PDB file of C-alpha atoms (C1' of nucleotides) in Angstrom:
ATOM      1  CA  MET A   1     -15.927  61.792-120.541  1.00 42.00           C
ATOM      2  CA  ASN A   2     -14.285  59.607-122.933  1.00 37.00           C
ATOM      3  CA  SER A   3     -10.627  59.191-121.617  1.00 37.00           C
ATOM      4  CA  THR A   4      -9.412  57.044-124.439  1.00 46.00           C
ATOM      5  CA  PRO A   5      -5.975  58.674-125.334  1.00 57.00           C
ATOM      6  CA  GLY A   6      -6.094  58.133-129.032  1.00 66.00           C
ATOM      7  CA  GLY A   7      -3.456  55.842-129.985  1.00 86.00           C
ATOM      8  CA  ILE A   8      -1.636  54.570-132.825  1.00 90.00           C
ATOM      9  CA  ARG A   9      -3.270  54.135-136.181  1.00 95.00           C
ATOM     10  CA  ARG A  10      -2.830  51.396-138.615  1.00 96.00           C
ATOM     11  CA  THR A  11      -1.552  52.361-141.986  1.00 98.00           C
ATOM     12  CA  LYS A  12      -0.818  50.706-145.085  1.00 98.00           C
ATOM     13  CA  GLN A  13       3.109  51.927-144.893  1.00 98.00           C
ATOM     14  CA  ARG A  14       3.662  50.296-141.686  1.00 98.00           C
ATOM     15  CA  ASP A  15       1.800  46.948-142.584  1.00 98.00           C
ATOM     16  CA  VAL A  16       4.089  46.687-145.535  1.00 98.00           C
ATOM     17  CA  ILE A  17       7.280  47.450-143.770  1.00 98.00           C
ATOM     18  CA  LEU A  18       6.557  44.778-141.115  1.00 97.00           C
ATOM     19  CA  ARG A  19       5.428  42.241-143.588  1.00 98.00           C
ATOM     20  CA  ILE A  20       9.013  42.865-145.549  1.00 97.00           C
ATOM     21  CA  LEU A  21      10.896  42.633-142.232  1.00 97.00           C
ATOM     22  CA  ARG A  22       9.197  39.538-141.254  1.00 96.00           C
ATOM     23  CA  SER A  23       9.746  37.942-144.459  1.00 96.00           C
ATOM     24  CA  THR A  24      13.566  37.884-144.463  1.00 95.00           C
ATOM     25  CA  ASP A  25      16.427  37.016-141.947  1.00 92.00           C
ATOM     26  CA  SER A  26      18.982  39.304-143.787  1.00 92.00           C
ATOM     27  CA  HIS A  27      18.893  41.882-140.935  1.00 93.00           C
ATOM     28  CA  PRO A  28      18.436  44.821-143.665  1.00 94.00           C
ATOM     29  CA  THR A  29      19.268  48.306-143.417  1.00 95.00           C
ATOM     30  CA  ALA A  30      16.534  50.989-143.285  1.00 96.00           C
ATOM     31  CA  ASP A  31      17.677  51.990-147.090  1.00 97.00           C
ATOM     32  CA  TRP A  32      17.198  48.221-148.164  1.00 96.00           C
ATOM     33  CA  ILE A  33      13.736  48.207-146.695  1.00 97.00           C
ATOM     34  CA  TYR A  34      13.032  51.502-148.206  1.00 98.00           C
ATOM     35  CA  GLU A  35      13.886  50.135-151.727  1.00 97.00           C
ATOM     36  CA  GLN A  36      11.552  47.105-151.059  1.00 98.00           C
ATOM     37  CA  VAL A  37       8.553  49.056-149.819  1.00 98.00           C
ATOM     38  CA  ARG A  38       8.878  51.368-152.988  1.00 98.00           C
ATOM     39  CA  ARG A  39       7.941  48.316-155.058  1.00 97.00           C
ATOM     40  CA  GLU A  40       4.601  48.369-153.397  1.00 98.00           C
ATOM     41  CA  ILE A  41       4.143  52.056-152.494  1.00 98.00           C
ATOM     42  CA  PRO A  42       6.332  53.991-154.864  1.00 97.00           C
ATOM     43  CA  ASN A  43       5.986  57.437-153.471  1.00 97.00           C
ATOM     44  CA  ILE A  44       6.705  56.359-149.560  1.00 98.00           C
ATOM     45  CA  SER A  45       9.363  58.608-148.213  1.00 98.00           C
ATOM     46  CA  LEU A  46      12.454  57.613-146.380  1.00 98.00           C
ATOM     47  CA  GLY A  47      11.199  59.424-143.287  1.00 98.00           C
ATOM     48  CA  THR A  48       8.174  57.362-143.147  1.00 98.00           C
ATOM     49  CA  VAL A  49      10.287  54.442-143.094  1.00 98.00           C
ATOM     50  CA  TYR A  50      12.140  55.517-140.339  1.00 97.00           C
ATOM     51  CA  ARG A  51       9.456  56.620-138.344  1.00 98.00           C
ATOM     52  CA  ASN A  52       7.649  53.184-138.663  1.00 98.00           C
ATOM     53  CA  LEU A  53      10.948  51.236-137.910  1.00 97.00           C
ATOM     54  CA  ASN A  54      11.317  53.291-134.660  1.00 96.00           C
ATOM     55  CA  ARG A  55       7.711  52.811-133.807  1.00 97.00           C
ATOM     56  CA  LEU A  56       7.749  49.049-134.429  1.00 96.00           C
ATOM     57  CA  ARG A  57      11.134  48.731-132.137  1.00 95.00           C
ATOM     58  CA  ASP A  58       9.411  50.932-129.514  1.00 95.00           C
ATOM     59  CA  LEU A  59       6.281  48.477-129.816  1.00 95.00           C
ATOM     60  CA  GLY A  60       8.796  45.300-129.447  1.00 94.00           C
ATOM     61  CA  GLU A  61       7.711  44.132-133.006  1.00 96.00           C
ATOM     62  CA  ILE A  62      11.222  44.218-134.201  1.00 96.00           C
ATOM     63  CA  ARG A  63      14.716  44.643-133.163  1.00 93.00           C
ATOM     64  CA  GLU A  64      17.266  47.321-133.951  1.00 93.00           C
ATOM     65  CA  LEU A  65      20.899  46.012-134.005  1.00 90.00           C
ATOM     66  CA  THR A  66      23.066  48.760-132.577  1.00 80.00           C
ATOM     67  CA  TYR A  67      24.900  49.563-129.464  1.00 67.00           C
ATOM     68  CA  GLY A  68      21.808  51.876-128.478  1.00 62.00           C
ATOM     69  CA  SER A  69      23.407  55.116-130.114  1.00 68.00           C
ATOM     70  CA  THR A  70      24.419  56.515-133.563  1.00 72.00           C
ATOM     71  CA  PHE A  71      28.030  57.210-132.365  1.00 81.00           C
ATOM     72  CA  SER A  72      30.786  54.987-131.157  1.00 88.00           C
ATOM     73  CA  ARG A  73      32.234  54.694-127.771  1.00 89.00           C
ATOM     74  CA  PHE A  74      35.940  53.441-127.315  1.00 91.00           C
ATOM     75  CA  ASP A  75      37.605  51.031-124.900  1.00 94.00           C
ATOM     76  CA  GLY A  76      41.068  51.578-123.951  1.00 92.00           C
ATOM     77  CA  ASN A  77      41.285  48.033-122.835  1.00 93.00           C
ATOM     78  CA  PRO A  78      41.841  45.959-126.096  1.00 90.00           C
ATOM     79  CA  ALA A  79      41.225  42.558-124.175  1.00 92.00           C
ATOM     80  CA  ASN A  80      37.864  41.109-124.906  1.00 91.00           C
ATOM     81  CA  HIS A  81      35.479  41.373-122.007  1.00 94.00           C
ATOM     82  CA  TYR A  82      31.933  41.801-121.394  1.00 96.00           C
ATOM     83  CA  HIS A  83      29.955  45.092-120.849  1.00 94.00           C
ATOM     84  CA  PHE A  84      27.071  46.294-118.883  1.00 94.00           C
ATOM     85  CA  ILE A  85      24.953  49.123-120.365  1.00 90.00           C
ATOM     86  CA  CYS A  86      22.714  50.774-117.691  1.00 90.00           C
ATOM     87  CA  GLU A  87      19.199  51.411-119.214  1.00 86.00           C
ATOM     88  CA  LYS A  88      18.647  54.437-117.064  1.00 86.00           C
ATOM     89  CA  CYS A  89      22.171  56.337-116.799  1.00 87.00           C
ATOM     90  CA  ARG A  90      23.333  54.942-120.112  1.00 84.00           C
ATOM     91  CA  ARG A  91      26.823  54.113-118.637  1.00 89.00           C
ATOM     92  CA  VAL A  92      28.998  51.311-119.972  1.00 91.00           C
ATOM     93  CA  LEU A  93      30.632  49.426-117.417  1.00 94.00           C
ATOM     94  CA  ASP A  94      33.283  46.486-117.664  1.00 95.00           C
ATOM     95  CA  LEU A  95      32.132  43.258-116.056  1.00 96.00           C
ATOM     96  CA  PRO A  96      34.592  40.960-114.218  1.00 94.00           C
ATOM     97  CA  GLU A  97      32.985  37.764-115.525  1.00 95.00           C
ATOM     98  CA  PRO A  98      35.245  35.840-117.916  1.00 96.00           C
ATOM     99  CA  VAL A  99      34.440  35.518-121.446  1.00 97.00           C
ATOM    100  CA  HIS A 100      32.816  32.240-122.081  1.00 97.00           C
ATOM    101  CA  THR A 101      34.757  30.963-124.914  1.00 96.00           C
ATOM    102  CA  GLU A 102      33.469  27.592-124.700  1.00 96.00           C
ATOM    103  CA  ILE A 103      30.165  28.947-126.405  1.00 97.00           C
ATOM    104  CA  ASP A 104      32.272  29.589-129.446  1.00 97.00           C
ATOM    105  CA  ALA A 105      33.343  26.168-129.795  1.00 97.00           C
ATOM    106  CA  LEU A 106      29.636  25.213-129.553  1.00 97.00           C
ATOM    107  CA  ILE A 107      28.573  27.324-132.166  1.00 97.00           C
ATOM    108  CA  ALA A 108      31.473  26.326-134.352  1.00 97.00           C
ATOM    109  CA  ALA A 109      30.305  22.672-134.001  1.00 96.00           C
ATOM    110  CA  GLN A 110      26.585  23.450-134.713  1.00 95.00           C
ATOM    111  CA  THR A 111      27.104  25.731-137.704  1.00 96.00           C
ATOM    112  CA  GLY A 112      30.620  24.953-139.404  1.00 95.00           C
ATOM    113  CA  PHE A 113      31.551  28.451-139.051  1.00 97.00           C
ATOM    114  CA  ALA A 114      35.168  29.560-138.059  1.00 97.00           C
ATOM    115  CA  VAL A 115      34.040  31.535-134.905  1.00 97.00           C
ATOM    116  CA  LYS A 116      36.856  33.704-133.657  1.00 95.00           C
ATOM    117  CA  GLY A 117      35.212  35.032-130.662  1.00 95.00           C
ATOM    118  CA  HIS A 118      31.992  36.912-129.526  1.00 95.00           C
ATOM    119  CA  ARG A 119      31.139  40.178-127.705  1.00 93.00           C
ATOM    120  CA  ALA A 120      28.475  40.581-125.324  1.00 94.00           C
ATOM    121  CA  GLU A 121      26.595  43.512-123.572  1.00 93.00           C
ATOM    122  CA  PHE A 122      24.411  42.859-120.642  1.00 94.00           C
ATOM    123  CA  TYR A 123      21.676  45.306-119.796  1.00 93.00           C
ATOM    124  CA  GLY A 124      19.532  46.330-116.952  1.00 94.00           C
ATOM    125  CA  LEU A 125      19.908  48.682-114.211  1.00 95.00           C
ATOM    126  CA  CYS A 126      23.284  49.581-112.299  1.00 95.00           C
ATOM    127  CA  ASP A 127      23.535  49.603-108.689  1.00 94.00           C
ATOM    128  CA  ASP A 128      23.161  53.101-108.347  1.00 94.00           C
ATOM    129  CA  CYS A 129      20.019  53.437-110.668  1.00 93.00           C
ATOM    130  CA  ARG A 130      18.606  50.328-109.090  1.00 91.00           C
ATOM    131  CA  ARG A 131      18.441  51.812-105.800  1.00 90.00           C
ATOM    132  CA  ASP A 132      16.800  55.150-107.035  1.00 82.00           C
ATOM    133  CA  GLU A 133      14.083  53.059-108.622  1.00 75.00           C
ATOM    134  CA  SER A 134      12.773  51.644-105.392  1.00 69.00           C
TER     135      SER A 134
ATOM    136  CA  MET B   1      66.946  48.727-152.804  1.00 42.00           C
ATOM    137  CA  ASN B   2      65.412  49.589-149.747  1.00 37.00           C
ATOM    138  CA  SER B   3      62.123  47.735-149.551  1.00 38.00           C
ATOM    139  CA  THR B   4      61.004  48.734-146.034  1.00 47.00           C
ATOM    140  CA  PRO B   5      57.306  49.957-146.726  1.00 58.00           C
ATOM    141  CA  GLY B   6      57.664  53.161-144.488  1.00 68.00           C
ATOM    142  CA  GLY B   7      55.075  52.446-141.967  1.00 87.00           C
ATOM    143  CA  ILE B   8      53.402  54.292-139.085  1.00 91.00           C
ATOM    144  CA  ARG B   9      55.026  57.310-137.477  1.00 96.00           C
ATOM    145  CA  ARG B  10      54.840  58.055-133.807  1.00 96.00           C
ATOM    146  CA  THR B  11      53.248  61.549-132.832  1.00 98.00           C
ATOM    147  CA  LYS B  12      52.421  63.377-129.799  1.00 98.00           C
ATOM    148  CA  GLN B  13      48.920  63.347-130.849  1.00 98.00           C
ATOM    149  CA  ARG B  14      48.415  59.667-130.903  1.00 98.00           C
ATOM    150  CA  ASP B  15      50.433  59.332-127.638  1.00 98.00           C
ATOM    151  CA  VAL B  16      48.080  61.369-125.825  1.00 98.00           C
ATOM    152  CA  ILE B  17      44.971  59.984-127.096  1.00 98.00           C
ATOM    153  CA  LEU B  18      46.098  56.585-126.172  1.00 97.00           C
ATOM    154  CA  ARG B  19      47.193  57.588-122.828  1.00 98.00           C
ATOM    155  CA  ILE B  20      43.737  59.272-122.044  1.00 97.00           C
ATOM    156  CA  LEU B  21      41.867  56.303-123.454  1.00 97.00           C
ATOM    157  CA  ARG B  22      44.108  54.050-121.129  1.00 96.00           C
ATOM    158  CA  SER B  23      43.417  55.965-117.991  1.00 96.00           C
ATOM    159  CA  THR B  24      39.634  55.715-118.084  1.00 95.00           C
ATOM    160  CA  ASP B  25      37.268  52.932-118.038  1.00 92.00           C
ATOM    161  CA  SER B  26      34.348  55.117-119.038  1.00 92.00           C
ATOM    162  CA  HIS B  27      34.192  54.084-122.487  1.00 93.00           C
ATOM    163  CA  PRO B  28      34.238  57.490-123.941  1.00 94.00           C
ATOM    164  CA  THR B  29      32.918  59.091-127.259  1.00 95.00           C
ATOM    165  CA  ALA B  30      35.148  60.649-129.634  1.00 96.00           C
ATOM    166  CA  ASP B  31      34.057  64.010-128.657  1.00 97.00           C
ATOM    167  CA  TRP B  32      34.878  63.411-124.892  1.00 96.00           C
ATOM    168  CA  ILE B  33      38.253  62.233-125.970  1.00 97.00           C
ATOM    169  CA  TYR B  34      38.672  65.334-128.119  1.00 98.00           C
ATOM    170  CA  GLU B  35      37.742  67.798-125.267  1.00 97.00           C
ATOM    171  CA  GLN B  36      40.461  65.957-122.898  1.00 98.00           C
ATOM    172  CA  VAL B  37      43.104  66.075-125.429  1.00 98.00           C
ATOM    173  CA  ARG B  38      42.679  69.557-126.201  1.00 98.00           C
ATOM    174  CA  ARG B  39      43.677  70.345-122.531  1.00 97.00           C
ATOM    175  CA  GLU B  40      47.152  69.274-123.643  1.00 97.00           C
ATOM    176  CA  ILE B  41      47.147  70.067-127.345  1.00 98.00           C
ATOM    177  CA  PRO B  42      44.614  72.999-127.676  1.00 97.00           C
ATOM    178  CA  ASN B  43      44.718  73.267-131.449  1.00 97.00           C
ATOM    179  CA  ILE B  44      44.208  69.560-132.235  1.00 98.00           C
ATOM    180  CA  SER B  45      41.445  68.709-134.658  1.00 98.00           C
ATOM    181  CA  LEU B  46      38.602  66.478-134.222  1.00 98.00           C
ATOM    182  CA  GLY B  47      39.605  64.758-137.532  1.00 98.00           C
ATOM    183  CA  THR B  48      42.964  63.949-136.186  1.00 98.00           C
ATOM    184  CA  VAL B  49      41.280  62.255-133.108  1.00 98.00           C
ATOM    185  CA  TYR B  50      39.018  60.162-135.385  1.00 97.00           C
ATOM    186  CA  ARG B  51      42.010  59.170-137.710  1.00 98.00           C
ATOM    187  CA  ASN B  52      43.951  58.166-134.828  1.00 98.00           C
ATOM    188  CA  LEU B  53      41.139  56.268-133.007  1.00 97.00           C
ATOM    189  CA  ASN B  54      40.728  54.374-136.138  1.00 96.00           C
ATOM    190  CA  ARG B  55      44.398  53.573-136.473  1.00 97.00           C
ATOM    191  CA  LEU B  56      44.635  52.501-132.771  1.00 96.00           C
ATOM    192  CA  ARG B  57      41.798  50.241-133.376  1.00 95.00           C
ATOM    193  CA  ASP B  58      43.138  48.822-136.464  1.00 94.00           C
ATOM    194  CA  LEU B  59      46.237  48.162-134.516  1.00 95.00           C
ATOM    195  CA  GLY B  60      44.446  46.420-131.888  1.00 94.00           C
ATOM    196  CA  GLU B  61      45.339  48.846-129.142  1.00 96.00           C
ATOM    197  CA  ILE B  62      41.948  49.749-128.435  1.00 96.00           C
ATOM    198  CA  ARG B  63      38.484  48.520-129.112  1.00 93.00           C
ATOM    199  CA  GLU B  64      35.462  50.483-130.728  1.00 92.00           C
ATOM    200  CA  LEU B  65      32.149  49.478-129.564  1.00 90.00           C
ATOM    201  CA  THR B  66      29.491  49.176-132.466  1.00 81.00           C
ATOM    202  CA  TYR B  67      27.965  46.801-134.647  1.00 67.00           C
ATOM    203  CA  GLY B  68      30.607  47.325-136.944  1.00 63.00           C
ATOM    204  CA  SER B  69      28.895  50.219-139.072  1.00 68.00           C
ATOM    205  CA  THR B  70      27.525  53.564-138.474  1.00 71.00           C
ATOM    206  CA  PHE B  71      24.058  52.588-139.685  1.00 81.00           C
ATOM    207  CA  SER B  72      21.409  50.398-138.058  1.00 88.00           C
ATOM    208  CA  ARG B  73      20.355  47.036-139.159  1.00 88.00           C
ATOM    209  CA  PHE B  74      16.865  45.799-138.433  1.00 91.00           C
ATOM    210  CA  ASP B  75      15.637  42.238-137.170  1.00 94.00           C
ATOM    211  CA  GLY B  76      12.091  41.079-137.970  1.00 92.00           C
ATOM    212  CA  ASN B  77      12.233  38.484-135.203  1.00 93.00           C
ATOM    213  CA  PRO B  78      11.794  40.242-131.892  1.00 90.00           C
ATOM    214  CA  ALA B  79      12.740  37.536-129.752  1.00 93.00           C
ATOM    215  CA  ASN B  80      16.180  37.717-128.329  1.00 92.00           C
ATOM    216  CA  HIS B  81      18.805  35.406-130.293  1.00 94.00           C
ATOM    217  CA  TYR B  82      22.442  35.549-131.002  1.00 96.00           C
ATOM    218  CA  HIS B  83      24.007  36.767-134.345  1.00 94.00           C
ATOM    219  CA  PHE B  84      26.978  35.819-136.274  1.00 94.00           C
ATOM    220  CA  ILE B  85      28.829  38.375-138.235  1.00 90.00           C
ATOM    221  CA  CYS B  86      30.956  37.387-140.911  1.00 90.00           C
ATOM    222  CA  GLU B  87      34.110  39.422-141.083  1.00 86.00           C
ATOM    223  CA  LYS B  88      34.414  38.794-144.736  1.00 87.00           C
ATOM    224  CA  CYS B  89      31.135  39.187-146.452  1.00 87.00           C
ATOM    225  CA  ARG B  90      29.717  41.488-143.584  1.00 84.00           C
ATOM    226  CA  ARG B  91      26.488  39.196-143.519  1.00 89.00           C
ATOM    227  CA  VAL B  92      24.473  38.967-140.284  1.00 91.00           C
ATOM    228  CA  LEU B  93      23.228  35.558-139.706  1.00 94.00           C
ATOM    229  CA  ASP B  94      20.880  34.079-136.945  1.00 95.00           C
ATOM    230  CA  LEU B  95      22.295  31.582-134.706  1.00 96.00           C
ATOM    231  CA  PRO B  96      20.389  28.488-133.301  1.00 94.00           C
ATOM    232  CA  GLU B  97      22.295  28.703-130.039  1.00 95.00           C
ATOM    233  CA  PRO B  98      19.816  29.242-127.219  1.00 96.00           C
ATOM    234  CA  VAL B  99      20.535  32.353-125.155  1.00 97.00           C
ATOM    235  CA  HIS B 100      22.634  31.440-122.098  1.00 97.00           C
ATOM    236  CA  THR B 101      20.341  33.310-119.549  1.00 96.00           C
ATOM    237  CA  GLU B 102      22.066  31.510-116.726  1.00 96.00           C
ATOM    238  CA  ILE B 103      25.074  34.085-117.276  1.00 97.00           C
ATOM    239  CA  ASP B 104      22.655  36.879-116.495  1.00 97.00           C
ATOM    240  CA  ALA B 105      21.937  35.269-113.026  1.00 97.00           C
ATOM    241  CA  LEU B 106      25.768  34.920-112.702  1.00 97.00           C
ATOM    242  CA  ILE B 107      26.504  38.482-113.359  1.00 97.00           C
ATOM    243  CA  ALA B 108      23.657  39.746-111.116  1.00 97.00           C
ATOM    244  CA  ALA B 109      24.986  37.909-108.196  1.00 97.00           C
ATOM    245  CA  GLN B 110      28.438  39.123-108.754  1.00 95.00           C
ATOM    246  CA  THR B 111      27.536  42.833-109.299  1.00 96.00           C
ATOM    247  CA  GLY B 112      24.288  43.491-107.681  1.00 95.00           C
ATOM    248  CA  PHE B 113      22.799  44.907-110.932  1.00 97.00           C
ATOM    249  CA  ALA B 114      19.537  44.314-112.185  1.00 97.00           C
ATOM    250  CA  VAL B 115      20.430  42.455-115.031  1.00 97.00           C
ATOM    251  CA  LYS B 116      17.480  42.121-117.704  1.00 95.00           C
ATOM    252  CA  GLY B 117      19.317  40.146-120.332  1.00 95.00           C
ATOM    253  CA  HIS B 118      22.016  40.353-122.741  1.00 95.00           C
ATOM    254  CA  ARG B 119      22.933  40.533-126.544  1.00 93.00           C
ATOM    255  CA  ALA B 120      25.691  38.676-128.134  1.00 94.00           C
ATOM    256  CA  GLU B 121      27.320  38.760-131.617  1.00 93.00           C
ATOM    257  CA  PHE B 122      29.857  36.098-132.687  1.00 94.00           C
ATOM    258  CA  TYR B 123      32.266  36.837-135.450  1.00 93.00           C
ATOM    259  CA  GLY B 124      34.666  34.978-137.667  1.00 94.00           C
ATOM    260  CA  LEU B 125      34.004  33.473-140.974  1.00 95.00           C
ATOM    261  CA  CYS B 126      30.830  32.017-142.255  1.00 95.00           C
ATOM    262  CA  ASP B 127      30.663  28.655-144.148  1.00 94.00           C
ATOM    263  CA  ASP B 128      30.928  30.261-147.563  1.00 94.00           C
ATOM    264  CA  CYS B 129      33.767  32.486-146.688  1.00 93.00           C
ATOM    265  CA  ARG B 130      35.729  29.992-144.860  1.00 92.00           C
ATOM    266  CA  ARG B 131      35.900  27.830-147.973  1.00 90.00           C
ATOM    267  CA  ASP B 132      37.075  30.680-150.233  1.00 82.00           C
ATOM    268  CA  GLU B 133      39.788  31.154-147.851  1.00 75.00           C
ATOM    269  CA  SER B 134      41.505  27.789-148.207  1.00 69.00           C
TER     270      SER B 134
ATOM    271  C1'  DT C   1     -14.477  65.367-137.453  1.00 86.35           C
ATOM    272  C1'  DT C   2      -9.914  64.995-135.393  1.00 86.35           C
ATOM    273  C1'  DA C   3      -5.648  63.907-134.182  1.00 86.35           C
ATOM    274  C1'  DG C   4      -2.105  60.592-135.741  1.00 86.35           C
ATOM    275  C1'  DA C   5       0.327  59.470-140.019  1.00 86.35           C
ATOM    276  C1'  DT C   6       2.488  60.721-144.313  1.00 86.35           C
ATOM    277  C1'  DG C   7       5.723  63.045-148.219  1.00 86.35           C
ATOM    278  C1'  DC C   8       8.878  66.382-148.975  1.00 86.35           C
ATOM    279  C1'  DA C   9      12.842  68.527-148.070  1.00 86.35           C
ATOM    280  C1'  DA C  10      15.510  70.883-145.142  1.00 86.35           C
ATOM    281  C1'  DA C  11      18.491  70.132-140.778  1.00 86.35           C
ATOM    282  C1'  DG C  12      21.085  67.438-137.624  1.00 86.35           C
ATOM    283  C1'  DG C  13      24.924  65.159-135.957  1.00 86.35           C
ATOM    284  C1'  DG C  14      28.649  61.872-135.994  1.00 86.35           C
ATOM    285  C1'  DT C  15      32.415  60.544-138.989  1.00 86.35           C
ATOM    286  C1'  DT C  16      35.390  60.944-143.109  1.00 86.35           C
ATOM    287  C1'  DT C  17      38.120  63.218-146.346  1.00 86.35           C
ATOM    288  C1'  DG C  18      41.125  66.742-149.764  1.00 86.35           C
ATOM    289  C1'  DC C  19      44.808  69.523-149.467  1.00 86.35           C
ATOM    290  C1'  DA C  20      48.585  72.463-148.161  1.00 86.35           C
ATOM    291  C1'  DA C  21      51.605  72.633-144.284  1.00 86.35           C
ATOM    292  C1'  DC C  22      54.267  70.295-140.822  1.00 86.35           C
ATOM    293  C1'  DG C  23      56.917  66.872-138.425  1.00 86.35           C
ATOM    294  C1'  DT C  24      59.112  62.465-137.797  1.00 86.35           C
ATOM    295  C1'  DC C  25      62.410  59.061-139.358  1.00 86.35           C
TER     296       DC C  25
ATOM    297  C1'  DG D   1      64.827  64.798-148.004  1.00 86.35           C
ATOM    298  C1'  DA D   2      60.906  61.666-148.225  1.00 86.35           C
ATOM    299  C1'  DC D   3      56.555  60.729-146.820  1.00 86.35           C
ATOM    300  C1'  DG D   4      53.318  60.002-142.971  1.00 86.35           C
ATOM    301  C1'  DT D   5      50.784  63.143-140.119  1.00 86.35           C
ATOM    302  C1'  DT D   6      48.195  67.285-138.953  1.00 86.35           C
ATOM    303  C1'  DG D   7      44.746  71.223-139.029  1.00 86.35           C
ATOM    304  C1'  DC D   8      41.045  73.256-141.119  1.00 86.35           C
ATOM    305  C1'  DA D   9      37.012  73.116-143.336  1.00 86.35           C
ATOM    306  C1'  DA D  10      34.059  71.132-146.523  1.00 86.35           C
ATOM    307  C1'  DA D  11      31.891  66.866-147.598  1.00 86.35           C
ATOM    308  C1'  DC D  12      29.509  62.613-146.435  1.00 86.35           C
ATOM    309  C1'  DC D  13      25.998  59.814-144.700  1.00 86.35           C
ATOM    310  C1'  DC D  14      22.499  57.896-141.982  1.00 86.35           C
ATOM    311  C1'  DT D  15      18.971  59.602-139.280  1.00 86.35           C
ATOM    312  C1'  DT D  16      15.546  62.990-137.521  1.00 86.35           C
ATOM    313  C1'  DT D  17      12.310  66.700-137.763  1.00 86.35           C
ATOM    314  C1'  DG D  18       9.056  70.793-139.099  1.00 86.35           C
ATOM    315  C1'  DC D  19       5.082  71.513-141.728  1.00 86.35           C
ATOM    316  C1'  DA D  20       1.288  71.222-144.800  1.00 86.35           C
ATOM    317  C1'  DT D  21      -1.706  67.641-146.428  1.00 86.35           C
ATOM    318  C1'  DC D  22      -3.721  63.385-146.077  1.00 86.35           C
ATOM    319  C1'  DT D  23      -6.495  59.617-143.840  1.00 86.35           C
ATOM    320  C1'  DA D  24      -7.710  56.194-140.281  1.00 86.35           C
ATOM    321  C1'  DA D  25     -11.139  55.811-136.777  1.00 86.35           C
TER     322       DA D  25
END
DNA sequence: TTAGATGCAAAGGGTTTGCAACGTC
DNA sequence: GACGTTGCAAACCCTTTGCATCTAA
């Protein structure tokens, strides 16, 4: 009666992908990672790179920088404002919280960059979905 | 010697698209907008919707919610941190500024949502590109 | 041994684009 | 009338997936 579910297996491909990603702070694309990995594993396929990036993201080992979908959403309100993305129902809601422009100045002072502004999305559960959970 | 460059022409299609987008706060996808516009202009094409959305975005009339590209970038650092996107060289840089988790609490209190965290990207010109400008 | 992982190539799905016809200024 | 805009459809491009094969455990 062995109930061990099997689980994830360690592979050379995933090790190399993670090592390369950890060794840079350039926030590379999947294709760039693919090119780097090919130097060590010339016959690796792009599909394997994608599968492992998704796995590593799901494991919390790396982060994917997107709005959570491959397609765009559009906002009829051109004024900058914060958004809330419900992780359950996937709705995007506007937030009443004013934009904290003082942080722009903080970062400009720290970095020397010309900071024009920032976008922020908060995430969690909206009121409706939160109720359904409990 | 008329030097007027020509410029943008007003069309029914763009008017309808903008009106629909302004009348909702659901942050719709291009496809949803397409379906709505078709109720008024049954033979409008998806291509026209996309062209106008891009134009309206460039004009600052609407906002597009993405990381500025159709493809993902990956971050080998799984800890939450802020990013800076240079509008000129398109590089994504890590920021030393600590994450302002106190804003999460503010928003939770205001909305009743279960706020788990937030992501933020600042934008403007990085140090290198800033120099090149002047 | 065995089920997860890979390589390959085809399929998917959102977005863009070439072109002739059309509409705005 | 000139030239920006549209509709249509094909092209693009990033990402996912089916399947036979390979391999970690």
